[in-house]
Tab-separated table of C-alpha atoms and ligand atoms in Angstrom:
chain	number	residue	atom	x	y	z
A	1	UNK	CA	127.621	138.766	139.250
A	2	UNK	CA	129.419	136.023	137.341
A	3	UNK	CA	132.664	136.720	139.124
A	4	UNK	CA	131.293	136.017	142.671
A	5	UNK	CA	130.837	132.263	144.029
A	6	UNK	CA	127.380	130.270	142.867
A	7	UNK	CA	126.720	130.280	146.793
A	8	UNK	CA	127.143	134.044	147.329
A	9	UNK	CA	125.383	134.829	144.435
A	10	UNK	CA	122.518	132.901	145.115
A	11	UNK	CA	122.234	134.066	148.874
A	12	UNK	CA	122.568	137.991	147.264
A	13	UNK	CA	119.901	136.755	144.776
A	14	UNK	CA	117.988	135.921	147.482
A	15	UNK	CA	117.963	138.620	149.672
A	16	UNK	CA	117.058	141.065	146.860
A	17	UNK	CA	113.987	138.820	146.517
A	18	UNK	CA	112.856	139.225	149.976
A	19	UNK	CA	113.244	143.332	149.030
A	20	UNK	CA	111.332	143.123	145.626
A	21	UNK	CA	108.305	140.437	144.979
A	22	UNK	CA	110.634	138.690	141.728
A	23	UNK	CA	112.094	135.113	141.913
A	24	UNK	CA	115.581	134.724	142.674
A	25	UNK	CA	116.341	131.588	139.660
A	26	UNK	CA	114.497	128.497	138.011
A	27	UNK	CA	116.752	126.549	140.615
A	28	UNK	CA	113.440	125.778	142.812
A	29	UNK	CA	111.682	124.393	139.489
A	30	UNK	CA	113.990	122.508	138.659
A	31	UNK	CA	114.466	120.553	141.943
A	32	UNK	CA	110.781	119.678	141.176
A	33	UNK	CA	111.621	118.578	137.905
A	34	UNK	CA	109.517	115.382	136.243
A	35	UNK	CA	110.256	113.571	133.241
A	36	UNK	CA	107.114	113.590	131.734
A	37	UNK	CA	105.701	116.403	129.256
A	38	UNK	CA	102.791	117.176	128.341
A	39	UNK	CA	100.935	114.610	125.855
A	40	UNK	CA	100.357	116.447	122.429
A	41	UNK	CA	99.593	115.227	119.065
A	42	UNK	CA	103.615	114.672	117.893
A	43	UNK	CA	106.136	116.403	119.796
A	44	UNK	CA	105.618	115.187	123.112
A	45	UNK	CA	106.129	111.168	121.250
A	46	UNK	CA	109.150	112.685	119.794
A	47	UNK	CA	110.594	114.243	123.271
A	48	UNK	CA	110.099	110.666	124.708
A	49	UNK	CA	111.852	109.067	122.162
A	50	UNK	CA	114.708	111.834	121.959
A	51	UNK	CA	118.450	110.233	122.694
A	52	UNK	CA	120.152	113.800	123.565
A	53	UNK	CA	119.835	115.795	126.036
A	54	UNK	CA	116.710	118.176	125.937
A	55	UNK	CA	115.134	120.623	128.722
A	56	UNK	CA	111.404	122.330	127.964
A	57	UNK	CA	108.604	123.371	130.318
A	58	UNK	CA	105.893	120.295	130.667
A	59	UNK	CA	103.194	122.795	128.368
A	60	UNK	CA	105.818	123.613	125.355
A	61	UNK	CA	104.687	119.790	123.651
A	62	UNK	CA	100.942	121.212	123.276
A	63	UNK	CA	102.103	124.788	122.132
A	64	UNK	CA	104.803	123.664	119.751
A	65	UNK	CA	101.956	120.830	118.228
A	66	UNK	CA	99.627	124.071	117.809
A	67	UNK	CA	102.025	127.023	116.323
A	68	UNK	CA	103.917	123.682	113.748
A	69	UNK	CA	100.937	123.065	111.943
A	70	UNK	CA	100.952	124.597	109.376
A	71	UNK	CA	104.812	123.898	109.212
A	72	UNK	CA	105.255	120.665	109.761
A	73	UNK	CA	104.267	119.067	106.145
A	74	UNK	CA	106.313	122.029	103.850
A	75	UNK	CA	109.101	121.513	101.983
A	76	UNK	CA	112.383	123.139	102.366
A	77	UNK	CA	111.028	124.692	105.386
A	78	UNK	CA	114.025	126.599	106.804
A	79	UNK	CA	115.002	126.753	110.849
A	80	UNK	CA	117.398	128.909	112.640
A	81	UNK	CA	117.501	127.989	116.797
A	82	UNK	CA	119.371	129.916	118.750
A	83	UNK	CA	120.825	127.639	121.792
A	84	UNK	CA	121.754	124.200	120.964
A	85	UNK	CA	123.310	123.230	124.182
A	86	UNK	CA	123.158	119.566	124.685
A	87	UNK	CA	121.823	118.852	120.841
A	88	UNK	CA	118.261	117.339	121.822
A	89	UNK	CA	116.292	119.861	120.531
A	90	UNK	CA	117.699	119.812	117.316
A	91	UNK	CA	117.308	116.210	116.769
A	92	UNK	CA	113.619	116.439	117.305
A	93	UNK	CA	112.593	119.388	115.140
A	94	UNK	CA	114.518	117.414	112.226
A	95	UNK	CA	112.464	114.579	113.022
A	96	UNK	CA	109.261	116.864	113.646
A	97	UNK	CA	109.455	118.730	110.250
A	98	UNK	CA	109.945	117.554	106.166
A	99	UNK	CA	112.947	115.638	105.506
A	100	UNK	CA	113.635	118.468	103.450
A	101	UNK	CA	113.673	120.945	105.696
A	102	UNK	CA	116.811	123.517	106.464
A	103	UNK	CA	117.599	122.936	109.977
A	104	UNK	CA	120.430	125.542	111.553
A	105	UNK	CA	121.397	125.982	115.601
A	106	UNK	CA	123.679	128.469	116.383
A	107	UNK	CA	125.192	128.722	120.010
A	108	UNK	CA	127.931	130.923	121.478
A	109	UNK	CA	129.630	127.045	122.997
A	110	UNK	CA	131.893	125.691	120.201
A	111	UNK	CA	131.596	122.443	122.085
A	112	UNK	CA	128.291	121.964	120.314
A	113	UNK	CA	130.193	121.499	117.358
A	114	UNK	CA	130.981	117.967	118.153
A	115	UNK	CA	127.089	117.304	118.715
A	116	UNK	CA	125.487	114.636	115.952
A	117	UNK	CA	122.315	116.112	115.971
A	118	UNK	CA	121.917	115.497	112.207
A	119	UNK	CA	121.032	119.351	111.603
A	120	UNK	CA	123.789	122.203	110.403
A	121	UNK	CA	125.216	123.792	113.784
A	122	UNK	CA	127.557	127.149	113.247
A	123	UNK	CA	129.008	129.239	116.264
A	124	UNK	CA	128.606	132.830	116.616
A	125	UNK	CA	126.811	135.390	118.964
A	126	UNK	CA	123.129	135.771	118.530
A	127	UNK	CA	123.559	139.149	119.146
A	128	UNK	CA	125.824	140.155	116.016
A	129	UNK	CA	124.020	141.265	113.489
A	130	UNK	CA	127.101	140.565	110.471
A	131	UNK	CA	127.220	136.630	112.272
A	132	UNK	CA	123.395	136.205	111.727
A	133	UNK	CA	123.009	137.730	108.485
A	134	UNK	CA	125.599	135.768	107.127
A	135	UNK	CA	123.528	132.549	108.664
A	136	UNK	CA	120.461	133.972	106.796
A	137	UNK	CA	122.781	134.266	103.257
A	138	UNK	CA	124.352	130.372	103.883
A	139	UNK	CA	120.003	129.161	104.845
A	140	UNK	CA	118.706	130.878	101.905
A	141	UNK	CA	116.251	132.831	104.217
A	142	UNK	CA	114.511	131.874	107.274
A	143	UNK	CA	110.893	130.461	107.909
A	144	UNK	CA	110.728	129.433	111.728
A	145	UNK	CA	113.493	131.051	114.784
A	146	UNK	CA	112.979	129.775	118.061
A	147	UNK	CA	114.456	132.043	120.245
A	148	UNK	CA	116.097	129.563	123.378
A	149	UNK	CA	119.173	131.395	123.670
A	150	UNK	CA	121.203	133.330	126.755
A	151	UNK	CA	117.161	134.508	127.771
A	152	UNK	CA	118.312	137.789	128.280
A	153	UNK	CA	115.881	140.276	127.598
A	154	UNK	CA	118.320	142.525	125.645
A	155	UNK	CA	119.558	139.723	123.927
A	156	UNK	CA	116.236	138.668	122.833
A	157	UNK	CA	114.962	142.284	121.682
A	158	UNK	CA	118.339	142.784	119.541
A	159	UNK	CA	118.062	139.021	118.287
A	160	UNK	CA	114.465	139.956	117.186
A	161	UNK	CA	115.396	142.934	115.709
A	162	UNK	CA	117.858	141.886	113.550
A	163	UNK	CA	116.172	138.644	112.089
A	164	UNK	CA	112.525	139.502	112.276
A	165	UNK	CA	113.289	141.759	109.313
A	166	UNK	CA	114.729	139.064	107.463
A	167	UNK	CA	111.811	136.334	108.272
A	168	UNK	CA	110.114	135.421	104.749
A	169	UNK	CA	106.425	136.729	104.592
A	170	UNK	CA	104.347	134.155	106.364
A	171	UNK	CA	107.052	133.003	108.970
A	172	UNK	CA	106.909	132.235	112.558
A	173	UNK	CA	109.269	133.770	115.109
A	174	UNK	CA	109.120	132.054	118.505
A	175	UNK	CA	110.694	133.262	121.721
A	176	UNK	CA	110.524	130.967	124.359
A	177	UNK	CA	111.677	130.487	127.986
A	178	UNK	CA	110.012	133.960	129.119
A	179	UNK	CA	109.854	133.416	132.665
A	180	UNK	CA	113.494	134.888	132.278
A	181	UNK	CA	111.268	138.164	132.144
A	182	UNK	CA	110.597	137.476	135.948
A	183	UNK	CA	113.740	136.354	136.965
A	184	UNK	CA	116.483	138.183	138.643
A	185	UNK	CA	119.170	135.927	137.390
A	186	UNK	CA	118.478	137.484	134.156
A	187	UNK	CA	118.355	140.535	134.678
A	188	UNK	CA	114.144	140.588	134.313
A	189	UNK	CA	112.285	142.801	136.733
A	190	UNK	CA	108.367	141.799	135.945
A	191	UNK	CA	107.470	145.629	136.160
A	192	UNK	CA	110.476	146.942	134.018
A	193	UNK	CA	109.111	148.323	130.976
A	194	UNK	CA	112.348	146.560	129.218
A	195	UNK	CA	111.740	142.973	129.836
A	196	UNK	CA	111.187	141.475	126.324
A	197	UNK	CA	107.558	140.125	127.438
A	198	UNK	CA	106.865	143.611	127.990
A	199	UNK	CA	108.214	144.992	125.637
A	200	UNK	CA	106.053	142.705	123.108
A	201	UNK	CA	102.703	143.374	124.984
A	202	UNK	CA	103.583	146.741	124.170
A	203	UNK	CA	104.548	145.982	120.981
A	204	UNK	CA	100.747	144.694	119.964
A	205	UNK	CA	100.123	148.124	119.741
A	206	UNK	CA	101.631	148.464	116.047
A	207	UNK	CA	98.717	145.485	115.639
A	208	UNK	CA	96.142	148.960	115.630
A	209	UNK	CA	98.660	151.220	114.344
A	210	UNK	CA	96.535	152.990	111.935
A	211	UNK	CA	94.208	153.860	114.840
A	212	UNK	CA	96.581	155.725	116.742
A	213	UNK	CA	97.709	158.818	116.931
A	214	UNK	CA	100.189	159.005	119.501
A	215	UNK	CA	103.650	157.809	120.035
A	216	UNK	CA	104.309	153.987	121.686
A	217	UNK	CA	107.326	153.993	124.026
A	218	UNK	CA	109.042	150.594	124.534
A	219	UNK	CA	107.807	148.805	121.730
A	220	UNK	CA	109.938	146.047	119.779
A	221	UNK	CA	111.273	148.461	116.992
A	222	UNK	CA	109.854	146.447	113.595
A	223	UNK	CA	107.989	147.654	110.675
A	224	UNK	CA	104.400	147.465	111.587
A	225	UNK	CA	102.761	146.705	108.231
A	226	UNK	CA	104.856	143.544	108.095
A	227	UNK	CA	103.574	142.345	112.013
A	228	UNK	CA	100.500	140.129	111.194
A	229	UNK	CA	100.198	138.626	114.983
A	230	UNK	CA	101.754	137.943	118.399
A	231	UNK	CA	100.299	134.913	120.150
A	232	UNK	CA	101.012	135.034	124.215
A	233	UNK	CA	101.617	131.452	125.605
A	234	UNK	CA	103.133	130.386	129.101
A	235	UNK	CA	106.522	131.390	128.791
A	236	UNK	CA	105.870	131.244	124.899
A	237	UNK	CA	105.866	134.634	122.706
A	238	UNK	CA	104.643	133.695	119.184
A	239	UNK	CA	105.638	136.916	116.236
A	240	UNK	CA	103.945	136.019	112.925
A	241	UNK	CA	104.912	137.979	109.622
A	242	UNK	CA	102.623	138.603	107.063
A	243	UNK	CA	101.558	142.170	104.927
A	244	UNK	CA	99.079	143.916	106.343
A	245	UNK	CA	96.285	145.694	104.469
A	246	UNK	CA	95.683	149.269	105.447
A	247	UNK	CA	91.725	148.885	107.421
A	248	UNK	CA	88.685	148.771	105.266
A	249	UNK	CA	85.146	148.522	105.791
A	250	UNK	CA	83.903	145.451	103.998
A	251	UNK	CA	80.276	145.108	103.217
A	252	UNK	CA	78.325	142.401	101.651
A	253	UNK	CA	75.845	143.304	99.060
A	254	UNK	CA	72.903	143.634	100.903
A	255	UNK	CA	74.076	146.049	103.833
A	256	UNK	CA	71.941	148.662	104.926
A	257	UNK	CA	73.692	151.846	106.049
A	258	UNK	CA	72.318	152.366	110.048
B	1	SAM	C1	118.653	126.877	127.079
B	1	SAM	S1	120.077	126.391	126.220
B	1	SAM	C2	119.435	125.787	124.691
B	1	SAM	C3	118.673	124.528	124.849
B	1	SAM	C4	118.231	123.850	123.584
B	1	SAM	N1	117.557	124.747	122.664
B	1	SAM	C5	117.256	122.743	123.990
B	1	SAM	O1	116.051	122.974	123.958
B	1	SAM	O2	117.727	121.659	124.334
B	1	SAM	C6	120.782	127.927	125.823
B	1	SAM	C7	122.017	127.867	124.931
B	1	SAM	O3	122.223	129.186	124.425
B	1	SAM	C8	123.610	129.415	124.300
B	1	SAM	N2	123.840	130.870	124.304
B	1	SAM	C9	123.907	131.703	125.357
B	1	SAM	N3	124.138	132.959	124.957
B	1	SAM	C10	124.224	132.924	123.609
B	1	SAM	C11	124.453	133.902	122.612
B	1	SAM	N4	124.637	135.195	122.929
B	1	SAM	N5	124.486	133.529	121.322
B	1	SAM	C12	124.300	132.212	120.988
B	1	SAM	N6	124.069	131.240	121.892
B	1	SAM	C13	124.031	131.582	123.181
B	1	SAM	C14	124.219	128.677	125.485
B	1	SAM	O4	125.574	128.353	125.219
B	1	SAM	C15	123.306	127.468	125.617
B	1	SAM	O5	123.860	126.345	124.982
C-alpha cells in the first residue's frame, strides 16, 4: 500500500476497520500526544533531559527502570537497537548504562549516520542474517537488543530468530512497540496466529516443554532449554536467556512422602 497516496491509504485503512474490529494506525494516539512520561526511578529524568529526538509510550520509563536493573551497573555491557531514527534513544541508554558499555544502533536510513548520538551506529537490514552476525562479530557478543525497528511482525520473528541464538547466557531481548500486533498499518491482525505477540504467548509453551507431549504450532522457533523467561508488558515483550535444568523434585531433609 506504499505506492497509493497517505490520504487514500488511510481512508482504505479505514474502511477495512469498520469491516474487522482492528485499528486502522497510531495516527489517533498520536494527535493525543503529551510530553510527559511516566516518572520512574532513572529513565524517565534521562528522557526529560534528552536533546534528540525520542518517541516512547508514557509506561516504557517504569518498564525500562524494572527489566535495566540488573544491567545498568555492569561493565562492558553490550547493546544492539534496532531503529535509531532521530538518535534520542541512543543518547539515553549511553547515559543510562556503564560508561563502559558497548552501545550499537543499526537502522535501514543511512541518514542516521550523521547522528552524534555518542554510541556506534552501522546501516544494514535487521532482517539479514550475514549483516547482523557480522554486528555480533564487530560487538564481541550481545547482552541487551531492543527490538524498535520497522514493527513488522515478520520482521520481528526473523530478527529474533537470528540474534536470540547469539544473546550471551543471561541476556535480555526486548521487543517493544507491540501494539503493531493490532494494527493494520502493519500488517497485525490481533487474532492472526502470526502476529509476533502471538506468536510469543505461544511461544511460553517451550517454558513447560518437558511436560508436553504434543507438537506447538506457531511458536518463535528457539532452542527451548536456552529460554529462561518471557515477561508480557504493555506493548513490551521481555525474552530472557539462561540454561535451563531438566525438572526435579527438590525436597528438604525433613519431607514426608504423602
Ligand atoms: C521507531 S523508529 C526507532 C526509534 C528509536 N529507537 C527511538 O526510540 O527514538 C524505527 C526505525 O527503524 C528503522 N527501520 C525500519 N525498518 C528497518 C529494518 N528492516 N532494518 C533496520 N532498521 C529499520 C527506520 O528507518 C526507523 O528509523
Amino acid at each position: 500500500m506504499s505506492q497509493v497516496s497517505p490520504r487514500i491509504r488511510n481512508r482504505i485503512l479505514r474502511i477495512i476497520s469498520w469491516i474487522l474490529p482492528v485499528h486502522p494506525s497510531p495516527d489517533s494516539w498520536f494527535k493525543k500526544r503529551i510530553n510527559q512520561i511516566n516518572p520512574s526511578s532513572k529513565y524517565s529524568t534521562l528522557f526529560h533531559e534528552e536533546k534528540m529526538g525520542c518517541l516512547k509510550w508514557s509506561d516504557y520509563s517504569t518498564i525500562y527502570d524494572e527489566l535495566f536493573q540488573n544491567f545498568q551497573n555492569r561493565e562492558n555491557l553490550r547493546i544492539l537497537e534496532i531503529g535509531v531514527l532521530e538518535g534520542g534513544s541512543q543518547s539515553i541508554l549511553k547515559k543510562y548504562f556503564h560508561a563502559s558499555s558497548i552501545i550499537f544502533g543499526i537502522d535501514i536510513n543511512p541518514n542516521c549516520l550523521n547522528l552524534d548520538t555518542g554510541t556506534n551506529i552501522r546501516i544494514g537490514d535487521a532482517t539479514d542474517k550475514n549483516f547482523l552476525t557480522e554486528i555480533v562479530g564487530e560487538m564481541g557478543g550481545i547482552d541487551l537488543v531492543i527490538d524498535d525497528g520497522s514493527h513488522l511482525s515478520s520482521h520481528q520473528k526473523k530478527t529474533f530468530e537470528i540474534l536470540f541464538p547469539q544473546l550471551s547466557e543471561g541476556g535480555l531481548y526486548i521487543v517493544e512497540d507491540l501494539e503493531h500486533s493490532y494494527l493494520l498499518e502493519s500488517k497485525g491482525i490481533p487474532f492472526s496466529p502470526n502476529t509476533f505477540w502471538n506468536q510469543s504467548k505461544r511461544t511460553t509453551e517451550l517454558l513447560n516443554n518437558e511436560f508436553r507431549r504434543y507438537k506447538k504450532r506457531f511458536t518463535l522457533k528457539i532452542n527451548a532449554s536456552e529460554l529462561f523467561s518471557i515477561k508480557f508488558y504493555p506493548q513490551i515483550i521481555a525474552f530472557s536467556k539462561g540454561k535451563r535444568s531438566t525438572p526435579s523434585i527438590v525436597v528438604t531433609e525433613n519431607y514426608r512422602p504423602h
